């Protein structure tokens, strides 16, 4: 059982992060919220993302899994404005996710989760923790795509930088500490 109402901008951010890695994802639903653990097809990048029940305006769920086509979900979300309310409901009888935006209702067939891999989340002891707003990171990644197919992530006690260098051009997104949600960094660190 799953039934929820959420503001469009919250669900758009959630789906947007997932869509950068994969077209389909297993939504693990329980009374605490919705979690997605997914990897890109090359198994290079991973997302471990949770949308807590508190983020929803209404939320009622039991333990279950749903295979969601992220592209189809994105099509529906594009119809919504930022503050629109989106209703989500799992139709157990027809195995569909019902998504309602204002007066538009879409009944989406779910994807079989049996073939979806369950990535193991590595237990890493990392020297830096950076928490940034999704919209900022998405902007930096979109800008980087035109320059190169990889980015460098650089953290320092003063802030965070996402940098991409190609043969001719470079792009850099700089977020000073005051624009970050959280920054725990004792010394400069860089990761490709």
Coordinates of C-alpha atoms in Angstrom, one line a residue:
X1 CA 0.0 0.0 0.0
X2 CA 1.3 3.4 -0.9
X3 CA -0.5 6.7 -1.1
X4 CA 1.1 10.1 -0.9
X5 CA 0.9 13.8 -1.7
X6 CA 4.0 15.9 -2.3
X7 CA 4.9 19.3 -3.8
X8 CA 6.1 19.1 -7.4
X9 CA 9.5 20.7 -6.8
X10 CA 10.4 18.1 -4.2
X11 CA 9.5 15.2 -6.4
X12 CA 11.2 16.8 -9.4
X13 CA 14.5 17.1 -7.5
X14 CA 14.2 13.5 -6.3
X15 CA 13.5 12.1 -9.8
X16 CA 16.1 14.5 -11.3
X17 CA 18.9 13.0 -9.2
X18 CA 17.9 9.5 -10.2
X19 CA 17.6 10.3 -13.9
X20 CA 21.2 11.4 -14.1
X21 CA 22.2 7.8 -13.5
X22 CA 19.5 5.5 -14.7
X23 CA 16.2 5.2 -16.7
X24 CA 14.5 2.8 -14.3
X25 CA 14.8 2.5 -10.5
X26 CA 13.5 0.3 -7.7
X27 CA 11.6 2.5 -5.2
X28 CA 11.8 0.9 -1.8
X29 CA 8.7 2.1 0.1
X30 CA 8.1 1.9 3.8
X31 CA 6.3 3.9 6.5
X32 CA 9.5 6.1 7.0
X33 CA 9.7 7.1 3.3
X34 CA 10.9 6.2 -0.2
X35 CA 14.5 5.1 -0.8
X36 CA 16.3 4.5 -4.1
X37 CA 19.7 2.8 -4.4
X38 CA 20.8 2.8 -8.0
X39 CA 24.0 2.6 -10.1
X40 CA 24.6 3.8 -13.7
X41 CA 24.9 1.2 -16.4
X42 CA 28.7 1.2 -16.2
X43 CA 28.6 0.7 -12.4
X44 CA 30.8 3.8 -12.0
X45 CA 28.4 6.2 -10.1
X46 CA 25.9 5.4 -7.4
X47 CA 23.0 7.2 -5.7
X48 CA 21.6 6.3 -2.3
X49 CA 18.7 8.6 -1.9
X50 CA 15.8 8.8 0.6
X51 CA 12.8 11.0 0.5
X52 CA 11.6 11.0 4.1
X53 CA 7.9 10.7 4.9
X54 CA 8.1 14.2 6.5
X55 CA 8.8 15.7 3.0
X56 CA 5.3 14.6 1.9
X57 CA 2.2 16.6 2.8
X58 CA 0.3 13.3 3.2
X59 CA 2.0 9.9 3.4
X60 CA 0.7 6.4 4.1
X61 CA 2.7 3.3 3.1
X62 CA 3.5 -0.3 4.0
X63 CA 6.7 -2.1 3.1
X64 CA 6.8 -2.7 -0.7
X65 CA 8.9 -2.2 -3.8
X66 CA 8.0 -0.5 -7.1
X67 CA 10.0 -0.5 -10.3
X68 CA 9.5 3.0 -11.7
X69 CA 10.3 4.2 -15.3
X70 CA 12.0 7.5 -14.4
X71 CA 11.5 8.9 -17.9
X72 CA 7.8 8.3 -17.8
X73 CA 7.7 9.9 -14.3
X74 CA 9.6 12.8 -15.7
X75 CA 7.1 13.3 -18.5
X76 CA 4.3 13.7 -15.9
X77 CA 6.4 15.9 -13.6
X78 CA 7.1 18.3 -16.5
X79 CA 3.3 19.2 -16.5
X80 CA 3.6 20.4 -12.9
X81 CA 4.6 23.8 -11.6
X82 CA 6.8 24.1 -8.5
X83 CA 4.1 24.4 -5.9
X84 CA 1.6 22.1 -7.5
X85 CA 0.6 19.1 -5.4
X86 CA 1.2 15.7 -6.9
X87 CA -0.7 12.7 -5.7
X88 CA 0.8 9.2 -5.9
X89 CA -1.0 6.0 -5.4
X90 CA -0.1 2.4 -5.9
X91 CA -2.9 0.4 -7.6
X92 CA -2.1 -3.1 -6.3
X93 CA -4.8 -4.8 -8.5
X94 CA -3.4 -3.5 -11.8
X95 CA 0.2 -3.0 -10.6
X96 CA 0.3 0.6 -11.7
X97 CA 1.5 3.8 -10.1
X98 CA -1.2 6.5 -10.4
X99 CA 0.3 10.0 -10.6
X100 CA -2.1 12.9 -10.5
X101 CA -1.0 16.5 -11.3
X102 CA -3.9 18.9 -10.8
X103 CA -6.7 17.5 -13.2
X104 CA -4.4 15.2 -15.1
X105 CA -4.1 11.6 -14.1
X106 CA -1.5 9.1 -15.5
X107 CA -1.6 5.4 -14.7
X108 CA 2.0 4.2 -15.2
X109 CA 2.8 0.5 -15.6
X110 CA 5.5 -0.5 -13.2
X111 CA 8.8 -2.2 -14.2
X112 CA 9.6 -5.7 -13.0
X113 CA 12.1 -5.3 -10.2
X114 CA 13.4 -8.8 -10.4
X115 CA 16.1 -7.9 -12.9
X116 CA 17.2 -4.8 -11.1
X117 CA 20.5 -5.1 -9.3
X118 CA 20.7 -4.1 -5.7
X119 CA 23.9 -2.2 -5.3
X120 CA 25.8 -2.8 -2.1
X121 CA 26.6 0.5 -0.4
X122 CA 30.3 0.5 0.5
X123 CA 31.3 1.4 4.0
X124 CA 33.7 4.2 3.2
X125 CA 35.5 6.4 5.7
X126 CA 35.8 9.6 3.7
X127 CA 37.7 12.7 4.8
X128 CA 35.1 15.2 3.6
X129 CA 31.3 15.6 3.8
X130 CA 29.6 18.1 1.5
X131 CA 25.9 18.6 1.4
X132 CA 24.6 20.9 -1.4
X133 CA 21.3 21.8 -2.9
X134 CA 20.4 19.5 -5.8
X135 CA 19.5 22.4 -8.1
X136 CA 23.0 23.8 -7.7
X137 CA 24.7 20.5 -8.5
X138 CA 22.4 19.8 -11.5
X139 CA 23.3 23.3 -12.9
X140 CA 27.0 22.6 -12.6
X141 CA 26.7 19.1 -14.1
X142 CA 24.6 20.4 -17.1
X143 CA 27.2 23.1 -17.7
X144 CA 30.0 20.4 -17.6
X145 CA 28.3 18.1 -20.1
X146 CA 29.2 20.4 -23.0
X147 CA 32.9 20.5 -22.0
X148 CA 33.8 17.0 -20.8
X149 CA 32.4 13.6 -19.8
X150 CA 34.0 13.7 -16.3
X151 CA 34.1 16.2 -13.4
X152 CA 36.5 16.9 -10.6
X153 CA 35.0 17.4 -7.1
X154 CA 37.1 19.7 -4.9
X155 CA 36.4 20.5 -1.3
X156 CA 38.2 22.9 1.0
X157 CA 37.4 24.4 4.4
X158 CA 36.2 27.5 2.4
X159 CA 33.7 25.7 0.1
X160 CA 33.1 23.2 -2.8
X161 CA 33.9 23.2 -6.5
X162 CA 32.7 21.1 -9.3
X163 CA 35.2 21.5 -12.3
X164 CA 35.2 20.0 -15.8
X165 CA 38.1 20.5 -18.3
X166 CA 38.0 19.6 -22.0
X167 CA 40.6 20.1 -24.7
X168 CA 39.6 23.7 -25.4
X169 CA 37.2 24.8 -22.6
X170 CA 36.6 24.4 -18.9
X171 CA 33.6 24.9 -16.6
X172 CA 33.6 25.5 -12.9
X173 CA 30.8 25.7 -10.3
X174 CA 32.0 27.2 -7.1
X175 CA 29.9 27.1 -4.0
X176 CA 31.3 29.0 -1.0
X177 CA 30.6 27.5 2.5
X178 CA 27.7 29.9 3.1
X179 CA 25.8 28.4 0.1
X180 CA 26.2 24.8 1.2
X181 CA 23.8 22.9 3.5
X182 CA 26.7 21.3 5.3
X183 CA 30.5 21.2 4.9
X184 CA 32.9 19.1 7.0
X185 CA 36.3 19.5 5.6
X186 CA 39.6 20.0 7.5
X187 CA 41.9 20.2 4.4
X188 CA 41.6 20.4 0.6
X189 CA 40.5 17.1 -1.0
X190 CA 39.9 16.3 -4.7
X191 CA 38.1 13.4 -6.4
X192 CA 37.5 12.6 -10.1

